[in-house]
mmCIF file of N, CA and C in Angstrom:
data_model
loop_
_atom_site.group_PDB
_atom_site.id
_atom_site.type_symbol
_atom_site.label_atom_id
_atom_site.label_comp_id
_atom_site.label_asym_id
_atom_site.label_seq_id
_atom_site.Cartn_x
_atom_site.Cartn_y
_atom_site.Cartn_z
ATOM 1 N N UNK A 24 -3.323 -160.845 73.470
ATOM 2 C CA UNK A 24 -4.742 -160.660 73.188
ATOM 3 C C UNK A 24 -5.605 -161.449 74.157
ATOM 4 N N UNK A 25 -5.190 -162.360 74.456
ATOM 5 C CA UNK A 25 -5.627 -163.161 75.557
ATOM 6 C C UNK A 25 -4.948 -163.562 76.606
ATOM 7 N N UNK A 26 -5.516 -162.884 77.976
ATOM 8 C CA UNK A 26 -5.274 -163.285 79.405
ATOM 9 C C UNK A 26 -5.980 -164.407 79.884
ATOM 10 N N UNK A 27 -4.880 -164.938 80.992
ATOM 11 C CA UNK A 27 -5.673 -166.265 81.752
ATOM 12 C C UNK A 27 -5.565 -165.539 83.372
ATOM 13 N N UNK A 28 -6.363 -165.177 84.181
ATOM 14 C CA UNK A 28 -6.125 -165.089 85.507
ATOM 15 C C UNK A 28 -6.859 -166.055 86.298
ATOM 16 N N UNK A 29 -6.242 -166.657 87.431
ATOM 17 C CA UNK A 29 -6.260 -167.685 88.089
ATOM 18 C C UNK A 29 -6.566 -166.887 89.095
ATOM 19 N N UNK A 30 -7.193 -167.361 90.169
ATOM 20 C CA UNK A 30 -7.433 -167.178 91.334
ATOM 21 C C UNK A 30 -8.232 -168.557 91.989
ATOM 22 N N UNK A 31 -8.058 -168.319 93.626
ATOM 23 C CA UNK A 31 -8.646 -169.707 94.930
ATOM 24 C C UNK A 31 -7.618 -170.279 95.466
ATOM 25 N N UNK A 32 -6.251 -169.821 94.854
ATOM 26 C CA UNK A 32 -5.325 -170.899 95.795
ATOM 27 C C UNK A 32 -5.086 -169.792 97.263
ATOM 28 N N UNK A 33 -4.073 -170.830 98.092
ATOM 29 C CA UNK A 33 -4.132 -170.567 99.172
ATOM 30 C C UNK A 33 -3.971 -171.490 100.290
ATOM 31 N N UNK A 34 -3.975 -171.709 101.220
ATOM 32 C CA UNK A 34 -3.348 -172.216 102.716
ATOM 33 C C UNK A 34 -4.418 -173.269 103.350
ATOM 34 N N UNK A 35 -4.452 -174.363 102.860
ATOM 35 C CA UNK A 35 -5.725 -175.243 103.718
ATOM 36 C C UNK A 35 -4.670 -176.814 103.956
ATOM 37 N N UNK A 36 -5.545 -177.101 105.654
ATOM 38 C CA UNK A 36 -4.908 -178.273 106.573
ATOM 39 C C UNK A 36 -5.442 -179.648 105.246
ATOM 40 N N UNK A 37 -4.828 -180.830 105.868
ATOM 41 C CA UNK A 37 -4.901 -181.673 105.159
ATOM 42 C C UNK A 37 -6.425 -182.230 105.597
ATOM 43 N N UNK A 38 -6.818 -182.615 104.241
ATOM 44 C CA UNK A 38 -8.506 -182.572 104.418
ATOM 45 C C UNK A 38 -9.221 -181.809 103.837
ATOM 46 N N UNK A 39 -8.749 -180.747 103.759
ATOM 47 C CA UNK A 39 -9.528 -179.416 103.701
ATOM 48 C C UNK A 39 -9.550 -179.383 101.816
ATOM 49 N N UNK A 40 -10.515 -178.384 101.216
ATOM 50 C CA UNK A 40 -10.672 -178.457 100.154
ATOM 51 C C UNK A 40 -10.611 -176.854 99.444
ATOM 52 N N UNK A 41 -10.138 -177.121 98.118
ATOM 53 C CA UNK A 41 -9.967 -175.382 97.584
ATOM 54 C C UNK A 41 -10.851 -175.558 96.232
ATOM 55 N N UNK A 42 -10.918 -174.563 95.761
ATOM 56 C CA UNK A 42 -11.723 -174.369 94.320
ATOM 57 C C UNK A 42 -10.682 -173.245 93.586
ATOM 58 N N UNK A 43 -10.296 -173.710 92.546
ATOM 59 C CA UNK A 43 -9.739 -172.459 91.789
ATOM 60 C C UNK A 43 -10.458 -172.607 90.638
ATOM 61 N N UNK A 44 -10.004 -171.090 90.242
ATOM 62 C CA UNK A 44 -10.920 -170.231 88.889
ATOM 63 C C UNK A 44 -9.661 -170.187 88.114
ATOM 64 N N UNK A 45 -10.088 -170.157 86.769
ATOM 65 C CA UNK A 45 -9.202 -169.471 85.770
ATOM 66 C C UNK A 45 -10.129 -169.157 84.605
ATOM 67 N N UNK A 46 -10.430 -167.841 84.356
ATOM 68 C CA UNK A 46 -10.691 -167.217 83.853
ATOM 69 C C UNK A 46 -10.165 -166.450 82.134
ATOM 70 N N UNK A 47 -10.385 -166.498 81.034
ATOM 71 C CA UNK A 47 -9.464 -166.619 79.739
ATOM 72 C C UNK A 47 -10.413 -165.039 79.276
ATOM 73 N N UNK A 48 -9.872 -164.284 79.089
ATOM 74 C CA UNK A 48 -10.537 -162.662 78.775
ATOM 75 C C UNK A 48 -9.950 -162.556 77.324
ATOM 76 N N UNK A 49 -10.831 -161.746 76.665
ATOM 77 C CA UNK A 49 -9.963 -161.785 75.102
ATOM 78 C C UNK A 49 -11.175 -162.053 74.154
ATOM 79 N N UNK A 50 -10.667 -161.334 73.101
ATOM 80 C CA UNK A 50 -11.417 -162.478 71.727
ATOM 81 C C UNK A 50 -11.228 -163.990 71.525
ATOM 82 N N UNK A 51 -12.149 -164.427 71.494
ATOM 83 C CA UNK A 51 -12.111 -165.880 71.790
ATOM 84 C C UNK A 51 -13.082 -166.739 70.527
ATOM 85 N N UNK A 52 -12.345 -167.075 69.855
ATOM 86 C CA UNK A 52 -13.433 -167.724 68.873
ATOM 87 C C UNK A 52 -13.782 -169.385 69.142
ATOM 88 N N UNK A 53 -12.872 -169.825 69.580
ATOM 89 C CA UNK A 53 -13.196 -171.372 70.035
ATOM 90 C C UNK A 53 -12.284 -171.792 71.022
ATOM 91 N N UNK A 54 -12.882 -172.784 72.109
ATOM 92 C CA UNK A 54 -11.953 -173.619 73.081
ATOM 93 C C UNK A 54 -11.765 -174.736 72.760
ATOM 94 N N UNK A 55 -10.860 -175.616 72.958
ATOM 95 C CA UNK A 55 -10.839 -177.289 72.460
ATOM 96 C C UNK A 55 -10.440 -177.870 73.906
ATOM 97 N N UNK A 56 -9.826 -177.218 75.023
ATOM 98 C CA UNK A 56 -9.508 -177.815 76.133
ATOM 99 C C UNK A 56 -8.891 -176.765 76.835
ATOM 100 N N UNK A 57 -9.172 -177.531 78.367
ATOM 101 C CA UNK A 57 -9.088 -176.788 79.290
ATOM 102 C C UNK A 57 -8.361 -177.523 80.252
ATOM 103 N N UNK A 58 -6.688 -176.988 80.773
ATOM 104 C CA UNK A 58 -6.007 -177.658 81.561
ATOM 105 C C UNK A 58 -5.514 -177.600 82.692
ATOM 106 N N UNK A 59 -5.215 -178.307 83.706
ATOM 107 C CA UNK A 59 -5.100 -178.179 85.112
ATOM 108 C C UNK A 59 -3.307 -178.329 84.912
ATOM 109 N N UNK A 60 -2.323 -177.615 85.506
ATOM 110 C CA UNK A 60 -0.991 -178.362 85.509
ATOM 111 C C UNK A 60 -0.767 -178.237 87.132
ATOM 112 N N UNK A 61 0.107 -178.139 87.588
ATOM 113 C CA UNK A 61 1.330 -178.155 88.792
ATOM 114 C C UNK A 61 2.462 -178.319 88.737
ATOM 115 N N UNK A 62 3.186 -177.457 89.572
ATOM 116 C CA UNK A 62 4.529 -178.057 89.935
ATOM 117 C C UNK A 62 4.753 -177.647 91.332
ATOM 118 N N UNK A 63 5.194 -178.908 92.149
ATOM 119 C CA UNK A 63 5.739 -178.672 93.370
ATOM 120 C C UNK A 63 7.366 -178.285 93.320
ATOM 121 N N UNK A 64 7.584 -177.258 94.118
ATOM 122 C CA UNK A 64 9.215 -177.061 94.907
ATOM 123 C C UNK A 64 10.233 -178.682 93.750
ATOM 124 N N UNK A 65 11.292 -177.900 93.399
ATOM 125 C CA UNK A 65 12.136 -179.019 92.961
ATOM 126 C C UNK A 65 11.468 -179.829 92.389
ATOM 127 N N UNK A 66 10.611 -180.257 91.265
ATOM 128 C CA UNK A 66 9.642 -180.965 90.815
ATOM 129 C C UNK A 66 9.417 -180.645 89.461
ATOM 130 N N UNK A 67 9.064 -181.583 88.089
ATOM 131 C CA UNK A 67 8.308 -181.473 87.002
ATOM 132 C C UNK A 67 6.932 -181.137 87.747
ATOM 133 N N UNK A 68 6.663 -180.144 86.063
ATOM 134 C CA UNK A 68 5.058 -179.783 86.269
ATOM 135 C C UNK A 68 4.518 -180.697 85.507
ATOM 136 N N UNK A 69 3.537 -181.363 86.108
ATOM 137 C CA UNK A 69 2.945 -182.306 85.634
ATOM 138 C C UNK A 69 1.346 -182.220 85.608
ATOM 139 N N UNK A 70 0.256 -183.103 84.293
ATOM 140 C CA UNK A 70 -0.666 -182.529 83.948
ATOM 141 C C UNK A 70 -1.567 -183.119 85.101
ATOM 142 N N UNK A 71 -2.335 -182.411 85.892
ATOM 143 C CA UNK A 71 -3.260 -182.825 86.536
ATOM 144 C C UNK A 71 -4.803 -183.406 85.890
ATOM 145 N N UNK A 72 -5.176 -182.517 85.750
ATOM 146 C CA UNK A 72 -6.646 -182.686 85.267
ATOM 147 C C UNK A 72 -6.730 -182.215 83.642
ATOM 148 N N UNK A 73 -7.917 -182.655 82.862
ATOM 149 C CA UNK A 73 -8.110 -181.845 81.661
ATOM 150 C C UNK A 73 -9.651 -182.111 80.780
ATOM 151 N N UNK A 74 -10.230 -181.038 80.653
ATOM 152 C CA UNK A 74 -11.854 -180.986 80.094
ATOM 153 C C UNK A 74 -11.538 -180.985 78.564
ATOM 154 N N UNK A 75 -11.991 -181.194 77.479
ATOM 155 C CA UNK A 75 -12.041 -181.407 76.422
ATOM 156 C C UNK A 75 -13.242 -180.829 75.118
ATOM 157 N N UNK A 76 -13.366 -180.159 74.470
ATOM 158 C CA UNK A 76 -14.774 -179.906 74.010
ATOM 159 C C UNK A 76 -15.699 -181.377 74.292
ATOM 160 N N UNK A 77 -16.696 -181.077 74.361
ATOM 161 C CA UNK A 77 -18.210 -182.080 74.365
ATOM 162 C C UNK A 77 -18.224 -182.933 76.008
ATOM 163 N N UNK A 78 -16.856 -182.608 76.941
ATOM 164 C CA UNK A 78 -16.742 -182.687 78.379
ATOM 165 C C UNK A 78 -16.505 -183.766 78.449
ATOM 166 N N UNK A 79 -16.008 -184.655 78.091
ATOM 167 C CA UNK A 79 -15.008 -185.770 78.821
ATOM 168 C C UNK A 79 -13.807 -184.768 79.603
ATOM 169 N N UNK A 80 -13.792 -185.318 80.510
ATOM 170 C CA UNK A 80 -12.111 -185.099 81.591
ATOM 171 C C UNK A 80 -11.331 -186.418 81.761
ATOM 172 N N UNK A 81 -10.104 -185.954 81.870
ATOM 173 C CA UNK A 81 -9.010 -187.169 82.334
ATOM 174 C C UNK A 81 -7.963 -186.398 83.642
ATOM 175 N N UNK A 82 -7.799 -187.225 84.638
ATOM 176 C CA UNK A 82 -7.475 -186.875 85.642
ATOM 177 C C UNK A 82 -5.955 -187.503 86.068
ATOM 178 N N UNK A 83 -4.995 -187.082 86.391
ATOM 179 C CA UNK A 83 -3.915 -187.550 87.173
ATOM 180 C C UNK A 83 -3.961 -188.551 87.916
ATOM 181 N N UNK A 84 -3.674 -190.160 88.148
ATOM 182 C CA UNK A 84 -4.266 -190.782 88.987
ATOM 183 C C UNK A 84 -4.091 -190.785 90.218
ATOM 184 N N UNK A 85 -2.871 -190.083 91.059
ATOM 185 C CA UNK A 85 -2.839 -189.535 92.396
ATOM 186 C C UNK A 85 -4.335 -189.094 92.908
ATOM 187 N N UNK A 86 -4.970 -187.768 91.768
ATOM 188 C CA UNK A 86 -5.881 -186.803 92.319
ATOM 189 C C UNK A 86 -7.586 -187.488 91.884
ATOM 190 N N UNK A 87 -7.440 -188.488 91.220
ATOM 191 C CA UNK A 87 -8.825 -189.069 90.749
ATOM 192 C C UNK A 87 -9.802 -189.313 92.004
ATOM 193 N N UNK A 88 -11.187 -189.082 91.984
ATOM 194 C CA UNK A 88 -11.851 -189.343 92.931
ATOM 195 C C UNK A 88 -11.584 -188.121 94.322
ATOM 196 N N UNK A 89 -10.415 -187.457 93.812
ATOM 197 C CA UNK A 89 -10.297 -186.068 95.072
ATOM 198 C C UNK A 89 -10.780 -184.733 93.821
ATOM 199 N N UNK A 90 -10.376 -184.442 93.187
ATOM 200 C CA UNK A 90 -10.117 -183.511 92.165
ATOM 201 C C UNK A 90 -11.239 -183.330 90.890
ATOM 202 N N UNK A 91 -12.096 -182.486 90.840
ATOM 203 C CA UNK A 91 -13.023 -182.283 89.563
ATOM 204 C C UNK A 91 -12.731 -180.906 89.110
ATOM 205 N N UNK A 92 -12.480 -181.583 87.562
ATOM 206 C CA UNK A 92 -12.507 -180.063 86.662
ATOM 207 C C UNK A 92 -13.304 -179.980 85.923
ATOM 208 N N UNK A 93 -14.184 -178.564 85.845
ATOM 209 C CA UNK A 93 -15.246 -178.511 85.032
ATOM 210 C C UNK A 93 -14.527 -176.968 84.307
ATOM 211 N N UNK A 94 -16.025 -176.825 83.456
ATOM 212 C CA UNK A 94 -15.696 -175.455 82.474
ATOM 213 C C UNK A 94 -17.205 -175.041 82.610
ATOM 214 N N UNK A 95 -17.331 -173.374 82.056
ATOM 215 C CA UNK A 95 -18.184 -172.738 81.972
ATOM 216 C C UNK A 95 -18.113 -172.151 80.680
ATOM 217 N N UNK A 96 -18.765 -172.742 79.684
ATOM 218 C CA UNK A 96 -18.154 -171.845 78.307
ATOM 219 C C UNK A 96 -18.990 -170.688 78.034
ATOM 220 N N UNK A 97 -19.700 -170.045 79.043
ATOM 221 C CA UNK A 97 -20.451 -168.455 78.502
ATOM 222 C C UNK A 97 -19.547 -167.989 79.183
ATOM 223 N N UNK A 98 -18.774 -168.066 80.522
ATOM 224 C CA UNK A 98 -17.785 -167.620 81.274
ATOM 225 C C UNK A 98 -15.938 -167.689 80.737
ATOM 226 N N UNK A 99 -15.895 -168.673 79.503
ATOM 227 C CA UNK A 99 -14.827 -169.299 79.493
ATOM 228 C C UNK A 99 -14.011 -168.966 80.321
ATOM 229 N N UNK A 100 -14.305 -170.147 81.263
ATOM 230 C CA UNK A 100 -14.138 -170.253 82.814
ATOM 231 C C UNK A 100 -13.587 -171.516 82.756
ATOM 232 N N UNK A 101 -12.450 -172.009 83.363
ATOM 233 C CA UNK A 101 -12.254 -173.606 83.882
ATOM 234 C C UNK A 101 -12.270 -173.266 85.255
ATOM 235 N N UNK A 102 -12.731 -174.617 86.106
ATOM 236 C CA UNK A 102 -12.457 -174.366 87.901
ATOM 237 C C UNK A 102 -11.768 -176.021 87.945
ATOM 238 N N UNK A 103 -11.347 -176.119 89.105
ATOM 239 C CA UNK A 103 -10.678 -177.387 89.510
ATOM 240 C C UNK A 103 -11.065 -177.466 91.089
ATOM 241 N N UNK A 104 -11.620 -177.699 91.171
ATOM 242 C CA UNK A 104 -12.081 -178.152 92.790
ATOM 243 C C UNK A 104 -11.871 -179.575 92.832
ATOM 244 N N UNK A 105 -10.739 -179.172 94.434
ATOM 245 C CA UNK A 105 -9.927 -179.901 95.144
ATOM 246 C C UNK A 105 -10.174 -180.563 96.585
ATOM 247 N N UNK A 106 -10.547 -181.286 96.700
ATOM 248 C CA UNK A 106 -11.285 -182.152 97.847
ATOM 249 C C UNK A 106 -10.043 -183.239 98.500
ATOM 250 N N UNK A 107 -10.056 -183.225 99.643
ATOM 251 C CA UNK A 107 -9.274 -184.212 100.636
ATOM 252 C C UNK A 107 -7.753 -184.058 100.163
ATOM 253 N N UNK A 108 -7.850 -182.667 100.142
ATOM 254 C CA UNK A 108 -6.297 -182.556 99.846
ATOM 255 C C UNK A 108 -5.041 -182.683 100.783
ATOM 256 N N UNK A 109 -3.974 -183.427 100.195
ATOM 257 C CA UNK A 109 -2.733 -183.927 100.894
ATOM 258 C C UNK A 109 -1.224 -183.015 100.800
ATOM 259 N N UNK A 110 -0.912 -183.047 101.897
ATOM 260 C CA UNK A 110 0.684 -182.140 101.749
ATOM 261 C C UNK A 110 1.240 -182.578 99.746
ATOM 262 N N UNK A 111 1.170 -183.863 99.767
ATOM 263 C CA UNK A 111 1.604 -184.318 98.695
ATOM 264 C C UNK A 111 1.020 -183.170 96.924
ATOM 265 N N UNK A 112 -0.295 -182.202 97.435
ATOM 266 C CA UNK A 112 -0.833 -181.647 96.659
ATOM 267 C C UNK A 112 -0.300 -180.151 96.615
ATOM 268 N N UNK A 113 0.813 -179.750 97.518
ATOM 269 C CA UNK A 113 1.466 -178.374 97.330
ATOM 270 C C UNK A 113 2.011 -178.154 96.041
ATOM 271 N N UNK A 114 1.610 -177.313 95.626
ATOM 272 C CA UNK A 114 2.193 -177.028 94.307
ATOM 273 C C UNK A 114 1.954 -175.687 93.525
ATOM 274 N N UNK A 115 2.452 -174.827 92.773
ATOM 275 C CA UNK A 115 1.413 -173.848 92.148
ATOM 276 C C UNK A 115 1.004 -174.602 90.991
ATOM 277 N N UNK A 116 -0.253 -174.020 90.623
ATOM 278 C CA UNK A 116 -1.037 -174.731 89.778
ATOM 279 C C UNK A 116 -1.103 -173.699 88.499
ATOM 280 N N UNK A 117 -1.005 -174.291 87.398
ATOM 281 C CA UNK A 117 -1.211 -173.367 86.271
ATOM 282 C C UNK A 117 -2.567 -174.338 85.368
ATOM 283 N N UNK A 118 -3.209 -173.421 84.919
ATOM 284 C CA UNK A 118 -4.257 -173.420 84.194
ATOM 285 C C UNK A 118 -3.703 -173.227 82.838
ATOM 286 N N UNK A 119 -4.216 -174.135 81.656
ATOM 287 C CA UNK A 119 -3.657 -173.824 80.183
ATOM 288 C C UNK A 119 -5.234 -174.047 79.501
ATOM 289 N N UNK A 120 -5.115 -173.263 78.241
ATOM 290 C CA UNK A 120 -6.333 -173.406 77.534
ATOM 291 C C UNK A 120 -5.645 -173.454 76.035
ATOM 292 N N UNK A 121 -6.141 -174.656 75.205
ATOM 293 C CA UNK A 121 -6.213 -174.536 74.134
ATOM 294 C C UNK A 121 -7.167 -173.994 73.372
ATOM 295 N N UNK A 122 -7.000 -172.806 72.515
ATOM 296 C CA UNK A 122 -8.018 -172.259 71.857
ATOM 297 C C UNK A 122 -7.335 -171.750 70.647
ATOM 298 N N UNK A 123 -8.637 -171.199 69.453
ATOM 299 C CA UNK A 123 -8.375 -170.403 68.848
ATOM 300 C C UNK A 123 -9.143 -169.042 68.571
ATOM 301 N N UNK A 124 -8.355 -168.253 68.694
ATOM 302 C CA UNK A 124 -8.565 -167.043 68.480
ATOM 303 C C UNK A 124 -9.408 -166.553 67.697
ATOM 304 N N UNK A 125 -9.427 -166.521 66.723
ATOM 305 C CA UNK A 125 -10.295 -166.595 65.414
ATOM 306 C C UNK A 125 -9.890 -167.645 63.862
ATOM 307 N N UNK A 126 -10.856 -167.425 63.275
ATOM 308 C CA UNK A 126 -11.157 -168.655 62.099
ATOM 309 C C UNK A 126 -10.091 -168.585 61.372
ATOM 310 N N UNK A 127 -9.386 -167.799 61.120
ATOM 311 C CA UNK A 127 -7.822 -168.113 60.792
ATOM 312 C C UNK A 127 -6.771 -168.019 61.079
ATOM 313 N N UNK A 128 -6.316 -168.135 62.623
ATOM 314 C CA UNK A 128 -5.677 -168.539 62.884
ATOM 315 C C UNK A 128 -5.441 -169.972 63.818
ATOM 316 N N UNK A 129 -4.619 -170.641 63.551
ATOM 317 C CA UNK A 129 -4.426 -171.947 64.233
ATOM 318 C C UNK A 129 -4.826 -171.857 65.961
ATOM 319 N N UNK A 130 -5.093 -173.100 66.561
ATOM 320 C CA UNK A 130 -4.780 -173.085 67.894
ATOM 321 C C UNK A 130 -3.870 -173.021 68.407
ATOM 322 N N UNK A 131 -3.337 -172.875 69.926
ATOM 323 C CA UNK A 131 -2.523 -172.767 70.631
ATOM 324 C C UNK A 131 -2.710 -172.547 72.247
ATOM 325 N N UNK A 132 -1.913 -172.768 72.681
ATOM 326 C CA UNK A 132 -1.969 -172.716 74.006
ATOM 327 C C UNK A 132 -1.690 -171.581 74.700
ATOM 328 N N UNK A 133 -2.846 -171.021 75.734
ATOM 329 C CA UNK A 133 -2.326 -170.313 76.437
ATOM 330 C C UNK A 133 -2.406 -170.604 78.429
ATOM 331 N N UNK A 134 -1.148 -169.743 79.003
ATOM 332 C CA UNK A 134 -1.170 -169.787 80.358
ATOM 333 C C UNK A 134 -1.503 -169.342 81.491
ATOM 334 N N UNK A 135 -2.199 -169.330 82.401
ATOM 335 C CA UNK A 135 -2.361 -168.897 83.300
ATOM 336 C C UNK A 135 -1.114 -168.299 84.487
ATOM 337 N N UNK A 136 -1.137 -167.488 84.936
ATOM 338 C CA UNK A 136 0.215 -166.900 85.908
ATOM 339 C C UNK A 136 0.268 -167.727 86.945
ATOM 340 N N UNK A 137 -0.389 -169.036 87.292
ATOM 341 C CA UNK A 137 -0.048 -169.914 88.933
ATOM 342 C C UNK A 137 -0.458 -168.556 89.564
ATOM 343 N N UNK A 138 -1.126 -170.149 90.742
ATOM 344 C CA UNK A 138 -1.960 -169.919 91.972
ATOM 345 C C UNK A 138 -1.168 -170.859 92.924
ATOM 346 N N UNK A 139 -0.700 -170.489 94.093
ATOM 347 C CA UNK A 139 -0.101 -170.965 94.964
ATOM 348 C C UNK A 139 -1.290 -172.204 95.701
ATOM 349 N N UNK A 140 -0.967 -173.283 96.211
ATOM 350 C CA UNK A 140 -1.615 -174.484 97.239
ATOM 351 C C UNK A 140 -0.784 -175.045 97.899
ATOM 352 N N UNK A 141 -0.953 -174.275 99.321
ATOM 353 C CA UNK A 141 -0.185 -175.277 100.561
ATOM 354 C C UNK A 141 -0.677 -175.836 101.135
ATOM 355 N N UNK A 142 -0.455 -177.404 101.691
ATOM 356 C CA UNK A 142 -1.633 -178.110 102.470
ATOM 357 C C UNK A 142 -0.602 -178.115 103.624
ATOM 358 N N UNK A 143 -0.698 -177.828 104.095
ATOM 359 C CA UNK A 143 0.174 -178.017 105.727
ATOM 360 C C UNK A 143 -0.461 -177.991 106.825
ATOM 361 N N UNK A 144 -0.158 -178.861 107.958
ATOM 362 C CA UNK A 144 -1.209 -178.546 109.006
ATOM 363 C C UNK A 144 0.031 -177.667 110.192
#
């Protein structure tokens, strides 16, 4: 009932900066959070970034001060824009949203399909 499509990843030198979208389509009765993950090659996926209802974020401390995630809730939209990014930041990135669907049923998580990020020069 609910899709997440991701899109913005892609091929940028070290330095260089990306913006991804993830987008949540569907009946949607409430969001409680909005999540950034990754996993690099041979690697745990681990939580990068994450928005919260009323907008506090908590950030990975590798990516703090490079990395902002915001939300758009008429769009229920999360983006993650990625600034001074390092080889160390290759990874596909998955987007998760906790929501619920409607007023009776519980929350849960859903996933986004990964967006590829190579920083290579």
């Amino acid at each position: 009932q609910v899709q997440l499509v991701e899109s913005g990843g892609g091929l940028v030198q070290p330095g260089g900066s990306l913006r991804l979208s993830c987008a949540a389509s569907g009946s949607i009765f409430s969001i409680y959070a909005m999540r950034w993950y990754r996993q690099a090659p041979g690697k745990q996926r681990e939580l990068v970034a994450v928005i919260i209802s009323g907008g506090s974020t908590n950030y990975l401390d590798s990516v703090k001060g490079r990395f902002t995630i915001s939300g758009d809730n008429a769009k229920n939209t999360v983006y993650l824009q990625m600034n001074s990014l390092k080889p160390e930041d290759t990874a596909v990135y998955y987007c998760n949203v906790y929501l619920r669907l409607s007023i009776g049923v519980s929350p849960r998580d859903y996933w986004g399909q990964g967006t590829q990020v190579t920083v290579s020069s």
